[in-house]
Coordinates of C-alpha atoms and ligand atoms in Angstrom, one line a residue:
X133 CA 7.2 -26.8 -54.8
X134 CA 8.2 -22.8 -53.2
X135 CA 7.9 -21.1 -51.2
X136 CA 5.1 -19.4 -50.1
X137 CA 3.7 -16.7 -47.3
X138 CA 5.0 -13.5 -45.7
X139 CA 7.2 -11.6 -46.6
X140 CA 6.7 -7.7 -45.4
X141 CA 4.6 -7.2 -42.6
X142 CA 4.3 -3.5 -41.0
X143 CA 2.0 -2.3 -38.2
X144 CA -0.3 1.0 -38.0
X145 CA -1.8 2.2 -34.5
X146 CA -4.2 4.8 -34.1
X147 CA -2.3 7.9 -33.1
X148 CA -4.6 7.9 -29.7
X149 CA -4.3 6.2 -26.3
X150 CA -6.4 5.5 -23.4
X151 CA -4.5 4.7 -20.2
X152 CA -6.8 1.2 -18.6
X153 CA -5.1 1.3 -15.0
X154 CA -4.6 5.1 -15.0
X155 CA -8.4 7.1 -16.6
X156 CA -10.8 4.3 -17.0
X157 CA -10.2 1.6 -14.4
X158 CA -10.9 4.9 -11.6
X159 CA -14.2 6.5 -14.0
X160 CA -15.5 2.8 -13.5
X161 CA -14.8 2.4 -10.4
X162 CA -12.7 -0.6 -10.8
X163 CA -9.2 -1.8 -9.8
X164 CA -6.8 -1.0 -11.4
X165 CA -5.4 -4.9 -11.4
X166 CA -9.0 -6.3 -13.7
X167 CA -6.8 -4.3 -16.3
X168 CA -3.2 -5.1 -16.3
X169 CA -3.4 -8.5 -14.3
X170 CA -7.4 -9.5 -15.4
X171 CA -6.9 -8.6 -18.9
X172 CA -3.5 -7.6 -18.7
X173 CA -3.6 -4.5 -20.6
X174 CA -2.1 -1.5 -20.3
X175 CA -3.6 0.9 -22.8
X176 CA -6.1 0.2 -25.6
X177 CA -5.1 2.1 -28.7
X178 CA -7.7 4.8 -30.7
X179 CA -8.5 7.1 -34.2
X180 CA -7.9 10.8 -34.1
X181 CA -10.9 12.2 -35.5
X182 CA -8.1 12.4 -38.9
X183 CA -8.4 8.4 -38.8
X184 CA -10.3 5.5 -39.6
X185 CA -9.8 2.3 -41.3
X186 CA -9.3 3.7 -44.3
X187 CA -6.3 6.2 -42.8
X188 CA -5.2 3.1 -41.3
X189 CA -4.9 0.4 -43.9
X190 CA -3.4 3.0 -46.7
X191 CA -0.2 4.3 -43.8
X192 CA 0.5 0.9 -43.3
X193 CA 0.5 -0.3 -46.7
X194 CA 2.4 2.3 -47.2
X195 CA 5.1 2.1 -45.5
X196 CA 4.8 -1.2 -46.3
X197 CA 5.0 -0.5 -50.2
X198 CA 8.2 2.7 -49.6
X199 CA 10.5 0.4 -48.2
X200 CA 10.3 -3.0 -50.4
X201 CA 10.7 -0.4 -53.1
X202 CA 7.9 -1.5 -54.7
X203 CA 5.1 0.3 -57.1
X204 CA 1.2 -0.8 -57.8
X205 CA 2.9 -3.1 -60.7
X206 CA 4.0 -5.5 -58.5
X207 CA 1.1 -6.5 -56.5
X208 CA -1.9 -8.1 -58.4
X209 CA -4.0 -8.9 -55.3
X210 CA -5.4 -6.3 -53.0
X211 CA -7.3 -8.0 -49.2
X212 CA -8.6 -5.8 -46.4
X213 CA -10.3 -7.6 -43.7
X214 CA -12.3 -6.2 -41.0
X215 CA -15.5 -5.8 -39.0
X216 CA -15.9 -2.2 -39.2
X217 CA -16.5 -1.8 -42.3
X218 CA -19.5 1.5 -43.6
X219 CA -20.0 0.2 -46.7
X220 CA -21.9 -3.3 -47.7
X221 CA -21.1 -2.8 -50.9
X222 CA -17.9 -1.1 -52.5
X223 CA -14.9 -2.5 -50.4
X224 CA -11.6 -0.7 -48.3
X225 CA -9.4 -1.8 -50.6
X226 CA -10.8 0.6 -53.6
X227 CA -10.6 3.8 -50.7
X228 CA -7.1 1.2 -49.8
X229 CA -6.0 1.5 -53.8
X230 CA -7.0 4.7 -54.2
X231 CA -4.8 6.5 -51.2
X232 CA -2.1 4.4 -52.8
X233 CA -2.6 5.7 -56.2
X234 CA -2.5 9.6 -54.8
X235 CA 1.1 8.6 -53.9
X236 CA 3.4 6.6 -56.3
X237 CA 3.4 6.0 -59.6
X238 CA 1.3 3.9 -61.8
X239 CA -2.4 2.1 -60.6
X240 CA -4.0 -1.3 -59.2
X241 CA -6.1 -1.8 -62.9
X242 CA -5.3 -5.0 -62.3
X243 CA -4.9 -5.8 -59.0
X244 CA -8.1 -7.8 -57.3
X245 CA -9.5 -6.4 -54.6
X246 CA -11.7 -7.6 -52.3
X247 CA -13.3 -7.2 -48.5
X248 CA -13.1 -10.8 -46.7
X249 CA -15.9 -10.8 -43.4
X250 CA -15.4 -13.3 -40.7
X251 CA -15.3 -11.3 -37.7
X252 CA -11.4 -11.7 -36.4
X253 CA -10.3 -14.0 -38.5
X254 CA -10.7 -12.7 -41.6
X255 CA -6.8 -11.6 -42.5
X256 CA -6.0 -14.9 -41.4
X257 CA -8.6 -16.1 -44.4
X258 CA -7.1 -13.5 -46.3
X259 CA -4.0 -15.0 -46.3
X260 CA -5.0 -18.4 -47.4
X261 CA -6.7 -16.1 -49.7
X262 CA -3.1 -14.6 -51.1
X263 CA -1.9 -18.0 -50.6
X264 CA -4.1 -20.0 -53.1
X265 CA -3.5 -17.5 -55.7
X266 CA 0.3 -17.9 -55.8
X267 CA -0.6 -21.7 -55.8
X268 CA -2.4 -22.0 -58.7
X269 CA -0.1 -20.0 -60.6
X270 CA -2.8 -17.0 -61.0
X271 CA -0.3 -13.9 -59.6
X272 CA 2.0 -13.3 -62.6
X273 CA 4.9 -13.1 -61.0
X274 CA 2.8 -10.9 -58.9
X275 CA 2.7 -10.3 -55.1
X276 CA -0.8 -9.6 -52.9
X277 CA -1.4 -7.3 -50.3
X278 CA -3.8 -8.3 -47.0
X279 CA -4.4 -5.7 -45.1
X280 CA -6.1 -6.3 -41.9
X281 CA -7.9 -3.0 -40.2
X282 CA -10.1 -2.6 -37.4
X283 CA -11.4 0.1 -35.1
X284 CA -13.0 -2.2 -32.4
X285 CA -15.2 0.1 -30.6
X286 CA -18.0 -1.1 -27.8
X287 CA -21.5 0.8 -27.1
X288 CA -20.0 2.8 -24.2
X289 CA -20.5 0.8 -20.6
X290 CA -20.6 -2.5 -22.8
X291 CA -18.2 -5.1 -21.1
X292 CA -16.3 -5.2 -24.0
X293 CA -15.2 -0.5 -23.5
X294 CA -12.2 -2.4 -21.5
X295 CA -11.2 -4.3 -25.1
X296 CA -11.7 -1.8 -27.7
X297 CA -8.1 -1.2 -29.9
X298 CA -8.1 0.8 -33.4
X299 CA -5.1 -0.3 -35.7
X300 CA -3.8 -1.9 -39.1
X301 CA -2.1 -4.4 -40.9
X302 CA -0.3 -5.1 -43.6
X303 CA 2.1 -7.9 -44.7
X304 CA 2.8 -9.1 -48.6
X305 CA 1.9 -12.5 -49.1
X306 CA 4.6 -13.7 -51.4
X307 CA 6.5 -16.6 -53.1
X308 CA 9.9 -17.3 -51.5
X309 CA 8.9 -14.9 -48.5
X310 CA 11.3 -13.6 -46.0
X311 CA 9.5 -13.3 -43.3
X312 CA 7.8 -17.0 -42.4
X313 CA 6.2 -20.2 -45.6
X314 CA 3.0 -21.2 -44.9
X315 CA 2.2 -24.5 -43.9
X316 CA -0.3 -26.0 -46.1
X317 CA -2.1 -27.6 -43.5
X318 CA -4.8 -26.3 -42.0
X319 CA -7.3 -27.3 -39.3
X320 CA -10.9 -26.2 -38.5
X321 CA -13.2 -26.0 -35.6
X322 CA -15.9 -24.0 -37.3
X323 CA -20.3 -23.5 -36.3
X324 CA -23.3 -21.9 -35.9
X325 CA -22.4 -19.3 -33.0
X326 CA -23.7 -16.1 -31.2
X327 CA -21.5 -14.6 -29.3
X328 CA -20.1 -11.6 -30.8
X329 CA -22.0 -10.4 -33.5
X330 CA -23.0 -6.7 -35.2
X331 CA -26.4 -6.8 -37.2
X332 CA -26.5 -3.8 -39.4
X333 CA -25.1 -2.3 -36.5
X334 CA -22.0 -0.3 -35.6
X335 CA -20.9 -1.3 -31.8
X336 CA -21.1 -4.6 -31.5
X337 CA -23.6 -7.2 -28.8
X338 CA -22.2 -9.2 -26.6
X339 CA -22.1 -11.9 -24.6
X340 CA -19.0 -12.2 -23.1
X341 CA -18.2 -15.1 -21.2
X342 CA -19.6 -16.7 -24.0
X343 CA -17.0 -16.0 -26.4
X344 CA -14.7 -16.6 -24.5
X345 CA -16.1 -20.3 -24.3
X346 CA -17.0 -20.2 -27.5
X347 CA -12.9 -19.0 -28.1
X348 CA -12.1 -22.2 -26.3
X349 CA -14.1 -24.6 -27.8
X350 CA -13.1 -24.4 -31.4
X351 CA -9.9 -23.8 -31.1
X352 CA -9.8 -26.7 -29.9
X353 CA -11.3 -28.2 -32.8
X354 CA -8.9 -26.5 -34.9
X355 CA -6.1 -28.4 -32.9
X356 CA -7.5 -31.7 -33.4
X357 CA -8.2 -30.7 -36.9
X358 CA -4.4 -30.0 -37.3
X359 CA -3.0 -32.8 -36.0
X360 CA -5.4 -35.3 -37.6
X361 CA -4.1 -33.9 -41.1
X362 CA -0.4 -32.8 -40.3
X363 CA 0.2 -35.1 -37.7
X364 CA 0.8 -34.7 -33.5
X365 CA 3.0 -31.7 -32.8
X366 CA 5.0 -31.5 -29.7
X367 CA 5.8 -28.4 -27.6
X368 CA 9.2 -28.3 -28.1
X369 CA 8.8 -28.3 -32.0
X370 CA 7.0 -24.6 -31.4
X371 CA 9.3 -22.3 -30.8
X372 CA 6.5 -19.3 -30.7
X373 CA 2.9 -19.8 -30.6
X374 CA 0.8 -16.3 -31.6
X375 CA -3.0 -16.8 -30.9
X376 CA -6.0 -14.1 -31.8
X377 CA -5.7 -11.7 -29.3
X378 CA -8.5 -10.1 -28.3
X379 CA -6.9 -9.7 -24.8
X380 CA -4.2 -11.3 -23.2
X381 CA -6.5 -12.8 -20.1
X382 CA -8.1 -14.2 -23.5
X383 CA -4.7 -16.2 -24.4
X384 CA -3.6 -17.2 -21.0
X385 CA -7.3 -18.9 -21.4
X386 CA -5.9 -20.3 -24.3
X387 CA -2.5 -21.3 -23.6
X388 CA -3.1 -24.4 -21.5
X389 CA -5.5 -25.1 -23.6
X390 CA -3.1 -25.7 -26.0
X391 CA -0.1 -26.8 -23.3
X392 CA -2.7 -29.6 -23.0
X393 CA -3.6 -30.5 -25.4
X394 CA 0.3 -31.1 -27.3
X395 CA 0.8 -32.7 -24.1
X396 CA -1.4 -35.6 -24.2
X397 CA 0.4 -39.1 -24.5
X398 CA 3.7 -37.6 -24.5
X399 CA 6.2 -38.2 -21.9
X400 CA 6.0 -34.3 -20.9
X401 CA 2.3 -36.3 -19.1
X402 CA 3.9 -38.6 -17.6
X403 CA 6.4 -36.4 -16.4
X404 CA 4.1 -34.1 -14.7
X405 CA 1.8 -36.8 -13.5
X406 CA 4.2 -37.0 -10.6
X407 CA 3.0 -33.5 -9.7
X408 CA -0.5 -33.3 -10.9
X409 CA -1.8 -36.7 -12.1
X410 CA -2.5 -37.3 -15.6
X411 CA -4.9 -35.6 -17.7
X412 CA -8.6 -37.7 -17.5
X413 CA -10.0 -39.0 -20.0
X414 CA -13.9 -38.8 -21.4
X415 CA -14.1 -42.8 -20.8
X416 CA -13.1 -42.9 -17.6
X417 CA -16.3 -40.8 -16.6
X418 CA -20.1 -41.2 -16.5
X419 CA -21.4 -38.2 -17.4
X420 CA -19.9 -35.2 -20.1
X421 CA -20.2 -32.3 -16.6
X422 CA -17.7 -34.9 -14.1
X423 CA -15.5 -34.7 -17.0
X424 CA -15.3 -30.9 -17.5
X425 CA -15.0 -30.4 -13.8
X426 CA -12.1 -33.1 -13.6
X427 CA -10.5 -30.8 -17.2
X428 CA -11.3 -28.0 -15.0
X429 CA -9.0 -28.6 -12.2
X430 CA -6.6 -30.5 -13.6
X431 CA -5.8 -26.6 -15.8
X432 CA -6.0 -25.1 -12.4
X433 CA -3.0 -27.5 -11.6
X434 CA -1.2 -27.3 -14.7
X435 CA -1.3 -23.7 -14.5
X436 CA 0.9 -23.7 -11.1
X437 CA 3.8 -25.9 -12.6
X438 CA 6.9 -24.6 -13.0
X439 CA 7.2 -26.5 -16.4
X440 CA 3.7 -25.0 -17.9
X441 CA 5.1 -21.1 -16.3
X442 CA 8.4 -21.9 -17.9
X443 CA 6.5 -23.6 -21.6
X444 CA 4.4 -20.1 -21.3
X445 CA 6.7 -17.9 -20.2
X446 CA 8.9 -18.6 -23.2
X447 CA 6.3 -19.5 -26.2
X448 CA 3.0 -17.3 -25.2
X449 CA 4.2 -14.2 -23.6
X450 CA 6.8 -13.1 -25.8
X451 CA 3.4 -12.9 -28.2
X452 CA 1.2 -10.7 -26.7
X453 CA 4.3 -7.9 -25.7
X454 CA 2.0 -4.7 -27.9
X455 CA -1.2 -5.7 -27.6
X456 CA -1.5 -5.3 -24.3
X457 CA -0.8 -1.7 -25.5
X458 CA -2.8 -1.9 -28.1
X459 CA -6.5 -3.3 -26.9
X460 CA -8.3 -5.6 -29.8
X461 CA -7.5 -4.9 -33.4
X462 CA -9.2 -7.9 -34.0
X463 CA -8.5 -8.9 -37.2
X464 CA -4.9 -7.8 -36.8
X465 CA -4.9 -9.3 -34.1
X466 CA -3.1 -12.8 -34.2
X467 CA -1.1 -11.2 -36.7
X468 CA 0.3 -8.3 -33.8
X469 CA 0.8 -11.1 -31.5
X470 CA 3.1 -12.8 -34.9
X471 CA 4.8 -9.6 -35.1
X472 CA 5.5 -9.2 -31.3
X473 CA 6.1 -13.0 -31.3
X474 CA 9.9 -12.2 -33.3
X475 CA 10.1 -8.7 -32.4
X476 CA 11.1 -10.2 -29.0
X477 CA 13.4 -12.4 -30.4
X478 CA 15.2 -10.2 -32.5
X479 CA 15.8 -8.2 -29.5
X480 CA 17.2 -11.0 -27.4
X481 CA 19.2 -11.7 -30.3
X482 CA 17.7 -15.4 -30.5
X483 CA 18.3 -17.0 -33.9
X484 CA 15.0 -17.3 -34.8
X485 CA 16.0 -18.6 -38.9
X486 CA 13.9 -22.0 -39.4
X487 CA 12.0 -22.5 -36.2
X488 CA 8.4 -23.3 -36.5
X489 CA 5.1 -21.2 -35.1
X490 CA 1.5 -22.5 -34.2
X491 CA -1.0 -19.9 -35.6
X492 CA -3.5 -19.8 -33.8
X493 CA -6.9 -17.7 -35.2
X494 CA -10.3 -16.9 -34.3
X495 CA -13.2 -15.4 -35.3
X496 CA -16.7 -14.7 -33.1
X497 CA -19.6 -16.5 -34.9
X498 CA -17.7 -19.2 -34.7
X499 CA -14.2 -20.0 -36.3
X500 CA -10.9 -20.9 -35.7
X501 CA -7.8 -22.2 -37.3
X502 CA -4.6 -23.8 -36.4
X503 CA -1.5 -23.5 -39.5
X504 CA 2.2 -23.6 -38.7
X505 CA 4.4 -21.4 -40.5
X506 CA 8.1 -21.1 -40.7
X507 CA 10.5 -18.8 -40.2
X508 CA 12.6 -17.9 -43.4
X509 CA 16.4 -15.5 -43.2
X510 CA 14.9 -12.6 -43.3
X511 CA 13.4 -12.0 -40.8
X512 CA 15.3 -10.1 -38.6
X513 CA 15.0 -7.7 -41.4
X514 CA 11.6 -7.5 -41.6
X515 CA 11.4 -7.2 -38.3
X516 CA 14.3 -4.6 -37.9
X517 CA 11.8 -2.4 -40.5
X518 CA 9.1 -2.3 -37.9
X519 CA 9.0 1.6 -35.9
X520 CA 5.8 0.5 -33.4
X521 CA 7.7 1.6 -30.5
X522 CA 8.2 4.9 -31.5
X523 CA 4.5 4.9 -32.9
X524 CA 3.2 3.1 -29.4
X525 CA 5.6 6.1 -27.7
X526 CA 4.1 8.8 -29.5
X527 CA 0.5 8.7 -29.3
X528 CA -1.1 11.4 -27.4
X529 CA -2.6 10.5 -24.0
X530 CA -6.3 11.3 -24.2
X531 CA -7.6 12.5 -20.4
X532 CA -11.6 10.6 -19.7
X533 CA -13.4 13.8 -21.6
X534 CA -11.3 13.2 -24.6
X535 CA -12.1 10.0 -24.7
X536 CA -15.4 10.1 -24.1
X537 CA -15.2 13.1 -27.3
X538 CA -13.5 10.5 -28.9
X539 CA -16.0 7.7 -29.3
X540 CA -18.7 10.0 -30.1
X541 CA -17.1 11.3 -33.2
X542 CA -16.2 8.0 -34.5
X543 CA -19.6 7.0 -33.1
X544 CA -21.9 6.2 -36.9
X545 CA -25.3 7.8 -35.0
X546 CA -23.8 10.8 -33.8
X547 CA -23.2 14.0 -35.7
X548 CA -19.8 15.6 -33.6
X549 CA -16.7 17.4 -34.6
X550 CA -13.8 17.4 -32.3
X551 CA -10.5 18.9 -32.7
X552 CA -7.2 16.1 -34.0
X553 CA -5.8 15.9 -31.1
X554 CA -2.3 15.2 -32.7
X555 CA -1.2 17.1 -36.0
X556 CA -0.6 14.2 -39.1
X557 CA 3.2 13.5 -40.3
X558 CA 3.3 11.5 -43.8
X559 CA 0.5 10.1 -44.0
X560 CA -3.3 9.4 -45.4
X561 CA -5.7 11.5 -43.6
X562 CA -9.8 11.4 -43.2
X563 CA -11.2 14.5 -45.7
X564 CA -14.2 15.2 -45.8
X565 CA -17.4 13.3 -48.0
X566 CA -17.6 13.5 -51.0
X567 CA -21.3 13.2 -54.1
X568 CA -22.4 10.2 -53.0
X569 CA -21.6 9.8 -49.3
X570 CA -18.6 8.2 -49.9
X571 CA -15.4 9.3 -47.7
X572 CA -12.2 11.1 -49.6
X573 CA -8.9 11.4 -48.3
X574 CA -5.8 12.9 -48.6
X575 CA -1.8 12.9 -47.6
X576 CA -0.8 15.0 -45.7
X577 CA 3.3 15.6 -46.2
Ligands
LIG290 N1 -7.3 -8.3 -10.3 C1 -6.8 -9.3 -10.3 N2 -7.3 -10.0 -11.9 C2 -9.0 -9.5 -11.5 C3 -8.9 -8.2 -10.9 C4 -8.5 -7.9 -10.4 N3 -8.5 -7.0 -9.0 N4 -10.6 -8.2 -11.3 C5 -10.7 -9.2 -12.5 N5 -9.7 -10.1 -12.5 C6 -9.8 -10.7 -13.3 C7 -10.8 -12.0 -13.1 O1 -11.0 -12.8 -12.6 C8 -10.8 -12.4 -14.6 O2 -10.0 -13.2 -15.0 P1 -11.1 -14.5 -15.4 O3 -11.3 -15.0 -16.4 O4 -8.8 -15.7 -15.6 O5 -10.9 -15.1 -14.2 C9 -10.6 -11.0 -15.6 O6 -10.0 -9.5 -15.2 C10 -11.7 -10.2 -16.3 O7 -12.5 -9.7 -15.5 P2 -14.5 -9.8 -15.9 O8 -14.6 -11.3 -16.2 O9 -14.8 -9.6 -14.4 O10 -14.5 -8.6 -16.6 P3 -16.0 -8.5 -17.0 O11 -16.7 -9.0 -17.3 O12 -15.5 -6.9 -16.9 O13 -15.3 -8.7 -18.7 C11 -14.8 -9.8 -20.6 C12 -14.6 -9.5 -19.5 C13 -16.0 -10.5 -21.3 C14 -13.2 -10.1 -21.4 C15 -15.5 -7.9 -22.2 O14 -14.2 -7.2 -21.6 C16 -16.2 -8.6 -22.9 O15 -17.0 -8.9 -23.4 N6 -14.7 -8.4 -23.9 C17 -15.6 -8.4 -25.2 C18 -15.9 -9.7 -25.6 C19 -14.4 -10.8 -25.8 O16 -13.5 -10.1 -26.5 N7 -14.6 -11.5 -26.2 C20 -13.1 -12.7 -26.0 C21 -14.2 -13.7 -26.6 S1 -14.2 -13.2 -28.4 C22 -13.3 -12.9 -29.6 O17 -12.3 -13.3 -29.1 C23 -13.5 -12.7 -30.5 C24 -13.1 -10.9 -30.1 O18 -11.9 -10.6 -31.5 C25 -13.9 -10.0 -30.0

């Protein structure tokens, strides 16, 4: 069977940043270490006044197409995943295609365009759609463009305000991919949950503490489901585990869950038993509560073992480097985690070709998905082409007063104008409103 997967990736961050320990924490009267150590975040990316989900998506896609020497005719499908859409009918992908048609020869008139919604998991679902479209033989030799783009803003003073972010990830899905091949097997954990939602409103209604528990519960089910079809995964078989990363502290919890799950009934569990005992088994307890208390106790002990710490440092920590500087990108965040891990491998001179990634996506509402990916021979060239460090370094560092202005500019209920903080260069910008309330864009050389 021909390999299908991600051929290329590009990342586009919002052009502004908010320093969380330096600017946000003092205003909130909080200890900066709540951000750096607790949530695991140094900064959030924000969109400048001329940026939105379309400009970031189009800019990421433009970089990707330009670098790969692609024409619109090479693309048979454009799917945008977002939970920040501003239109209930016209998909963001049409705006993105319109932008790209302004700078490339040809058009996307014979490409299938759509928009995917299921909170943060929609980016991964769009990868599925592209994979299935190619596998079904409907692609006519063309590739799919999948773009995850979000302005993850919360209402002012909501607890989620600490975990905001803005950016886009563009991915090219094709046969014989250069970056990673996607597994056919997948595992799902899905249930009707009310942890985070936006019922016709811009900013989310969130039950933050509950959302953390729902994430872990669905992820555990997805892992079980994955193993039920693909067979047991041993921790030694997996090089990196990129998880959906609303903030790195969440992934600390997901990492512990994953390791506990993967080491169950293995020699690792037996070796660890000398230090912290065996994992609790439900059948040994009279009540579920007693079992959960025992699991919590075991997990706390596991966290302190050298064996777990080493695994975490090798397998999970490298996935968090970019996220620490940008915050939550919702649909893009798990794809940022993959890029971050491979960037680490490149920077440390590792030969990752043939290695396995176990990818854990999550969307509130709620659903988790687990699949594996095999790193392909072209990964060094693809990851080496990312300019994410330059992008992060050139963001404008907002003062508190400027942050308040920027939040207002992007608040759909407010009519505020603010001078831009950065000068756009070789990128698409928002250019005002059209006759029917549509947004207009132009490319700035
Ligand atoms: N030093 C070190 N650590 C500190 C600290 C300090 N001075 N102060 C606090 N901390 C730690 C806390 O102990 C806590 O860590 P643990 O959870 O490991 O105990 C962490 O920092 C956060 O502190 P709080 O729980 O007190 O923070 P909070 O009340 O402000 O809420 C939050 C945190 C619930 C994540 C909130 O930011 C929120 O609601 N975020 C949005 C929802 C979200 O992201 N949920 C994640 C799962 S849902 C999902 O994944 C979908 C999605 O993308 C939104």
